[in-house]
Amino acid sequence: LYLPMKGQPYTIRRLTTTEDNGKTPLAFQAGVSGNYSLQASFDPILTTTIILEDKKTGEYHDYSLSDTYSFTASTSDPVNRFVLHYGAVQPDDDPRQADVYVTDQYLVVDISQLKDDYTLYVYDLNGRILKKSRLFGGEQLGFKLRNRGVYIVSLRSQTDAYSVKVAY
């Protein structure tokens, strides 16, 4: 169980407020296929409602009602399975939650916090499409950049679009 951030696994992440950080992705990799449980307790002064979303099953578990969530996992399950929601669950995707960054000559687009399907476009500053790819919620894509420069990354769903500049 870990917190994915810009392609790296972390066990600790500092969050400012639940208003600014309404949800946190939790990655889980099963060592062996079988039954697992996530047990958690939270300070009621900080927040009264903590909901665990299981993206594989579509279930939502309210930790204020029970401190344990049990599930079955296999070693081949996607690691970006869970999301902790602080307060009411916001089911609509916001493509601005995508992480877009460059590491080791690779442009990485991480939509592990999103559910919808997206079309990814990578443009150079002349407007040429360098990459077009279909991404599904929970996925991450790495694209090797051949040249240094500024790129435009665009994510488009049926209902929303988001573009960001990335320099390499």
PDB file of C-alpha atoms in Angstrom:
ATOM      1  CA  LEU A   1       0.000   0.000   0.000  1.00  0.00           C
ATOM      2  CA  TYR A   2       1.577   3.274  -1.072  1.00  0.00           C
ATOM      3  CA  LEU A   3       0.836   6.758  -2.407  1.00  0.00           C
ATOM      4  CA  PRO A   4       1.864   7.252  -6.044  1.00  0.00           C
ATOM      5  CA  MET A   5       3.215  10.745  -6.776  1.00  0.00           C
ATOM      6  CA  LYS A   6       4.813  11.701 -10.094  1.00  0.00           C
ATOM      7  CA  GLY A   7       5.638   8.078 -10.835  1.00  0.00           C
ATOM      8  CA  GLN A   8       7.293   7.367  -7.479  1.00  0.00           C
ATOM      9  CA  PRO A   9       5.904   5.337  -4.536  1.00  0.00           C
ATOM     10  CA  TYR A  10       5.647   7.170  -1.203  1.00  0.00           C
ATOM     11  CA  THR A  11       4.481   6.014   2.204  1.00  0.00           C
ATOM     12  CA  ILE A  12       3.914   9.544   3.528  1.00  0.00           C
ATOM     13  CA  ARG A  13       2.383  12.552   1.817  1.00  0.00           C
ATOM     14  CA  ARG A  14       1.718  15.950   3.359  1.00  0.00           C
ATOM     15  CA  LEU A  15      -1.759  17.268   2.602  1.00  0.00           C
ATOM     16  CA  THR A  16      -2.783  20.813   3.446  1.00  0.00           C
ATOM     17  CA  THR A  17      -6.541  20.704   3.977  1.00  0.00           C
ATOM     18  CA  THR A  18      -9.321  18.353   2.981  1.00  0.00           C
ATOM     19  CA  GLU A  19     -10.869  21.212   0.995  1.00  0.00           C
ATOM     20  CA  ASP A  20      -7.717  21.566  -1.129  1.00  0.00           C
ATOM     21  CA  ASN A  21      -7.101  17.816  -1.239  1.00  0.00           C
ATOM     22  CA  GLY A  22     -10.489  16.147  -1.530  1.00  0.00           C
ATOM     23  CA  LYS A  23      -9.028  12.775  -2.383  1.00  0.00           C
ATOM     24  CA  THR A  24      -5.806  10.779  -2.302  1.00  0.00           C
ATOM     25  CA  PRO A  25      -4.951   7.888  -4.630  1.00  0.00           C
ATOM     26  CA  LEU A  26      -3.744   4.726  -2.883  1.00  0.00           C
ATOM     27  CA  ALA A  27      -1.831   2.113  -4.824  1.00  0.00           C
ATOM     28  CA  PHE A  28      -1.910  -1.534  -3.770  1.00  0.00           C
ATOM     29  CA  GLN A  29       0.129  -4.422  -5.144  1.00  0.00           C
ATOM     30  CA  ALA A  30      -0.863  -7.892  -3.956  1.00  0.00           C
ATOM     31  CA  GLY A  31       2.167 -10.043  -3.160  1.00  0.00           C
ATOM     32  CA  VAL A  32       0.043 -13.159  -3.643  1.00  0.00           C
ATOM     33  CA  SER A  33      -3.500 -13.609  -4.881  1.00  0.00           C
ATOM     34  CA  GLY A  34      -5.975 -13.828  -2.019  1.00  0.00           C
ATOM     35  CA  ASN A  35      -8.118 -11.984   0.514  1.00  0.00           C
ATOM     36  CA  TYR A  36      -6.941  -8.710   2.049  1.00  0.00           C
ATOM     37  CA  SER A  37      -8.220  -6.129   4.529  1.00  0.00           C
ATOM     38  CA  LEU A  38      -7.477  -2.436   4.919  1.00  0.00           C
ATOM     39  CA  GLN A  39      -7.972  -1.231   8.472  1.00  0.00           C
ATOM     40  CA  ALA A  40      -7.821   2.466   9.269  1.00  0.00           C
ATOM     41  CA  SER A  41      -8.769   4.982  11.909  1.00  0.00           C
ATOM     42  CA  PHE A  42      -8.867   8.741  11.478  1.00  0.00           C
ATOM     43  CA  ASP A  43      -8.921  11.767  13.755  1.00  0.00           C
ATOM     44  CA  PRO A  44     -12.552  13.017  13.809  1.00  0.00           C
ATOM     45  CA  ILE A  45     -11.282  16.542  14.476  1.00  0.00           C
ATOM     46  CA  LEU A  46      -9.664  16.611  11.016  1.00  0.00           C
ATOM     47  CA  THR A  47     -12.535  15.098   9.078  1.00  0.00           C
ATOM     48  CA  THR A  48     -15.751  13.264   9.868  1.00  0.00           C
ATOM     49  CA  THR A  49     -16.120  11.344   6.618  1.00  0.00           C
ATOM     50  CA  ILE A  50     -13.483   9.140   5.002  1.00  0.00           C
ATOM     51  CA  ILE A  51     -14.652   7.049   2.060  1.00  0.00           C
ATOM     52  CA  LEU A  52     -12.481   4.383   0.410  1.00  0.00           C
ATOM     53  CA  GLU A  53     -13.286   3.888  -3.260  1.00  0.00           C
ATOM     54  CA  ASP A  54     -12.397   0.533  -4.781  1.00  0.00           C
ATOM     55  CA  LYS A  55     -12.110   1.275  -8.498  1.00  0.00           C
ATOM     56  CA  LYS A  56     -11.946  -2.423  -9.379  1.00  0.00           C
ATOM     57  CA  THR A  57     -15.278  -3.362  -7.778  1.00  0.00           C
ATOM     58  CA  GLY A  58     -16.959   0.058  -7.868  1.00  0.00           C
ATOM     59  CA  GLU A  59     -17.623  -0.167  -4.119  1.00  0.00           C
ATOM     60  CA  TYR A  60     -17.415   2.714  -1.644  1.00  0.00           C
ATOM     61  CA  HIS A  61     -16.553   1.965   1.999  1.00  0.00           C
ATOM     62  CA  ASP A  62     -17.380   4.512   4.717  1.00  0.00           C
ATOM     63  CA  TYR A  63     -14.724   4.254   7.452  1.00  0.00           C
ATOM     64  CA  SER A  64     -16.991   6.075   9.909  1.00  0.00           C
ATOM     65  CA  LEU A  65     -19.277   3.019   9.861  1.00  0.00           C
ATOM     66  CA  SER A  66     -16.584   0.318   9.916  1.00  0.00           C
ATOM     67  CA  ASP A  67     -12.809   0.588  10.319  1.00  0.00           C
ATOM     68  CA  THR A  68     -12.057  -2.411   8.045  1.00  0.00           C
ATOM     69  CA  TYR A  69     -12.541  -2.951   4.313  1.00  0.00           C
ATOM     70  CA  SER A  70     -12.061  -6.508   3.009  1.00  0.00           C
ATOM     71  CA  PHE A  71     -11.443  -7.386  -0.621  1.00  0.00           C
ATOM     72  CA  THR A  72      -9.972 -10.001  -2.940  1.00  0.00           C
ATOM     73  CA  ALA A  73      -6.913  -9.166  -5.030  1.00  0.00           C
ATOM     74  CA  SER A  74      -4.662 -10.937  -7.483  1.00  0.00           C
ATOM     75  CA  THR A  75      -1.058 -10.235  -8.410  1.00  0.00           C
ATOM     76  CA  SER A  76      -2.182  -9.119 -11.889  1.00  0.00           C
ATOM     77  CA  ASP A  77      -4.603  -6.418 -10.646  1.00  0.00           C
ATOM     78  CA  PRO A  78      -3.780  -2.808 -11.584  1.00  0.00           C
ATOM     79  CA  VAL A  79      -1.979  -1.104  -8.680  1.00  0.00           C
ATOM     80  CA  ASN A  80      -4.036   2.123  -8.905  1.00  0.00           C
ATOM     81  CA  ARG A  81      -7.052   0.473  -7.335  1.00  0.00           C
ATOM     82  CA  PHE A  82      -8.055   2.705  -4.412  1.00  0.00           C
ATOM     83  CA  VAL A  83      -8.912   6.353  -3.713  1.00  0.00           C
ATOM     84  CA  LEU A  84      -9.486   7.895  -0.268  1.00  0.00           C
ATOM     85  CA  HIS A  85     -12.170  10.596  -0.365  1.00  0.00           C
ATOM     86  CA  TYR A  86     -12.375  13.190   2.421  1.00  0.00           C
ATOM     87  CA  GLY A  87     -15.998  14.232   2.761  1.00  0.00           C
ATOM     88  CA  ALA A  88     -18.539  13.706   0.002  1.00  0.00           C
ATOM     89  CA  VAL A  89     -17.435  11.651  -2.990  1.00  0.00           C
ATOM     90  CA  GLN A  90     -17.169  13.669  -6.177  1.00  0.00           C
ATOM     91  CA  PRO A  91     -17.826  11.136  -8.952  1.00  0.00           C
ATOM     92  CA  ASP A  92     -17.098  13.443 -11.894  1.00  0.00           C
ATOM     93  CA  ASP A  93     -13.633  13.395 -13.390  1.00  0.00           C
ATOM     94  CA  ASP A  94     -11.555  16.544 -13.505  1.00  0.00           C
ATOM     95  CA  PRO A  95      -8.733  16.125 -16.037  1.00  0.00           C
ATOM     96  CA  ARG A  96      -6.736  18.818 -14.186  1.00  0.00           C
ATOM     97  CA  GLN A  97      -6.031  16.057 -11.624  1.00  0.00           C
ATOM     98  CA  ALA A  98      -3.785  14.350 -14.159  1.00  0.00           C
ATOM     99  CA  ASP A  99      -0.077  14.436 -13.354  1.00  0.00           C
ATOM    100  CA  VAL A 100       1.997  15.464 -16.365  1.00  0.00           C
ATOM    101  CA  TYR A 101       5.776  15.612 -15.966  1.00  0.00           C
ATOM    102  CA  VAL A 102       9.114  14.712 -17.546  1.00  0.00           C
ATOM    103  CA  THR A 103      11.555  12.233 -16.039  1.00  0.00           C
ATOM    104  CA  ASP A 104      14.613  10.634 -17.681  1.00  0.00           C
ATOM    105  CA  GLN A 105      13.678  11.787 -21.226  1.00  0.00           C
ATOM    106  CA  TYR A 106      10.123  10.476 -20.803  1.00  0.00           C
ATOM    107  CA  LEU A 107       6.987  12.552 -20.783  1.00  0.00           C
ATOM    108  CA  VAL A 108       4.698  10.850 -18.245  1.00  0.00           C
ATOM    109  CA  VAL A 109       0.926  11.306 -18.199  1.00  0.00           C
ATOM    110  CA  ASP A 110      -0.607   9.768 -15.087  1.00  0.00           C
ATOM    111  CA  ILE A 111      -4.408   9.619 -14.904  1.00  0.00           C
ATOM    112  CA  SER A 112      -4.529   7.171 -12.008  1.00  0.00           C
ATOM    113  CA  GLN A 113      -6.995   9.429 -10.154  1.00  0.00           C
ATOM    114  CA  LEU A 114      -9.416   9.588 -13.079  1.00  0.00           C
ATOM    115  CA  LYS A 115     -12.098   7.149 -14.220  1.00  0.00           C
ATOM    116  CA  ASP A 116     -13.109   8.315 -17.688  1.00  0.00           C
ATOM    117  CA  ASP A 117     -11.509   7.407 -20.995  1.00  0.00           C
ATOM    118  CA  TYR A 118      -9.298  10.087 -22.528  1.00  0.00           C
ATOM    119  CA  THR A 119      -7.558  10.770 -25.789  1.00  0.00           C
ATOM    120  CA  LEU A 120      -4.043  12.073 -25.253  1.00  0.00           C
ATOM    121  CA  TYR A 121      -2.400  14.409 -27.752  1.00  0.00           C
ATOM    122  CA  VAL A 122       1.199  15.607 -27.531  1.00  0.00           C
ATOM    123  CA  TYR A 123       2.017  18.573 -29.767  1.00  0.00           C
ATOM    124  CA  ASP A 124       5.211  20.443 -30.487  1.00  0.00           C
ATOM    125  CA  LEU A 125       5.129  24.254 -30.636  1.00  0.00           C
ATOM    126  CA  ASN A 126       4.530  24.113 -34.400  1.00  0.00           C
ATOM    127  CA  GLY A 127       1.258  22.284 -33.790  1.00  0.00           C
ATOM    128  CA  ARG A 128       2.451  18.914 -35.075  1.00  0.00           C
ATOM    129  CA  ILE A 129       0.938  15.911 -33.314  1.00  0.00           C
ATOM    130  CA  LEU A 130       3.820  13.863 -31.940  1.00  0.00           C
ATOM    131  CA  LYS A 131       1.695  11.324 -30.069  1.00  0.00           C
ATOM    132  CA  LYS A 132      -1.954  10.368 -30.042  1.00  0.00           C
ATOM    133  CA  SER A 133      -3.063   7.649 -27.680  1.00  0.00           C
ATOM    134  CA  ARG A 134      -6.133   6.366 -25.879  1.00  0.00           C
ATOM    135  CA  LEU A 135      -5.848   6.337 -22.076  1.00  0.00           C
ATOM    136  CA  PHE A 136      -8.262   4.716 -19.685  1.00  0.00           C
ATOM    137  CA  GLY A 137      -8.907   5.815 -16.117  1.00  0.00           C
ATOM    138  CA  GLY A 138      -6.278   4.526 -13.721  1.00  0.00           C
ATOM    139  CA  GLU A 139      -3.549   4.295 -16.352  1.00  0.00           C
ATOM    140  CA  GLN A 140      -0.170   5.920 -16.785  1.00  0.00           C
ATOM    141  CA  LEU A 141       1.690   6.406 -20.075  1.00  0.00           C
ATOM    142  CA  GLY A 142       5.351   7.187 -20.685  1.00  0.00           C
ATOM    143  CA  PHE A 143       6.399   8.701 -24.027  1.00  0.00           C
ATOM    144  CA  LYS A 144      10.108   9.114 -24.924  1.00  0.00           C
ATOM    145  CA  LEU A 145      10.928  12.646 -25.999  1.00  0.00           C
ATOM    146  CA  ARG A 146      13.488  12.841 -28.797  1.00  0.00           C
ATOM    147  CA  ASN A 147      14.382  16.515 -28.485  1.00  0.00           C
ATOM    148  CA  ARG A 148      14.514  19.154 -25.809  1.00  0.00           C
ATOM    149  CA  GLY A 149      11.805  21.771 -26.085  1.00  0.00           C
ATOM    150  CA  VAL A 150       8.342  22.819 -25.008  1.00  0.00           C
ATOM    151  CA  TYR A 151       5.423  20.491 -25.610  1.00  0.00           C
ATOM    152  CA  ILE A 152       1.667  20.842 -25.288  1.00  0.00           C
ATOM    153  CA  VAL A 153      -0.104  17.892 -23.677  1.00  0.00           C
ATOM    154  CA  SER A 154      -3.853  17.706 -24.184  1.00  0.00           C
ATOM    155  CA  LEU A 155      -6.277  15.280 -22.540  1.00  0.00           C
ATOM    156  CA  ARG A 156      -9.786  15.093 -23.987  1.00  0.00           C
ATOM    157  CA  SER A 157     -12.804  13.132 -22.848  1.00  0.00           C
ATOM    158  CA  GLN A 158     -16.355  13.251 -24.169  1.00  0.00           C
ATOM    159  CA  THR A 159     -17.218  15.944 -21.624  1.00  0.00           C
ATOM    160  CA  ASP A 160     -14.000  17.817 -20.809  1.00  0.00           C
ATOM    161  CA  ALA A 161     -10.555  18.832 -22.023  1.00  0.00           C
ATOM    162  CA  TYR A 162      -7.317  19.957 -20.380  1.00  0.00           C
ATOM    163  CA  SER A 163      -4.052  21.182 -21.872  1.00  0.00           C
ATOM    164  CA  VAL A 164      -0.742  21.914 -20.194  1.00  0.00           C
ATOM    165  CA  LYS A 165       2.725  23.041 -21.342  1.00  0.00           C
ATOM    166  CA  VAL A 166       5.694  20.882 -20.448  1.00  0.00           C
ATOM    167  CA  ALA A 167       9.324  21.905 -20.911  1.00  0.00           C
ATOM    168  CA  TYR A 168      12.121  19.389 -21.376  1.00  0.00           C
TER     169      TYR A 168
END
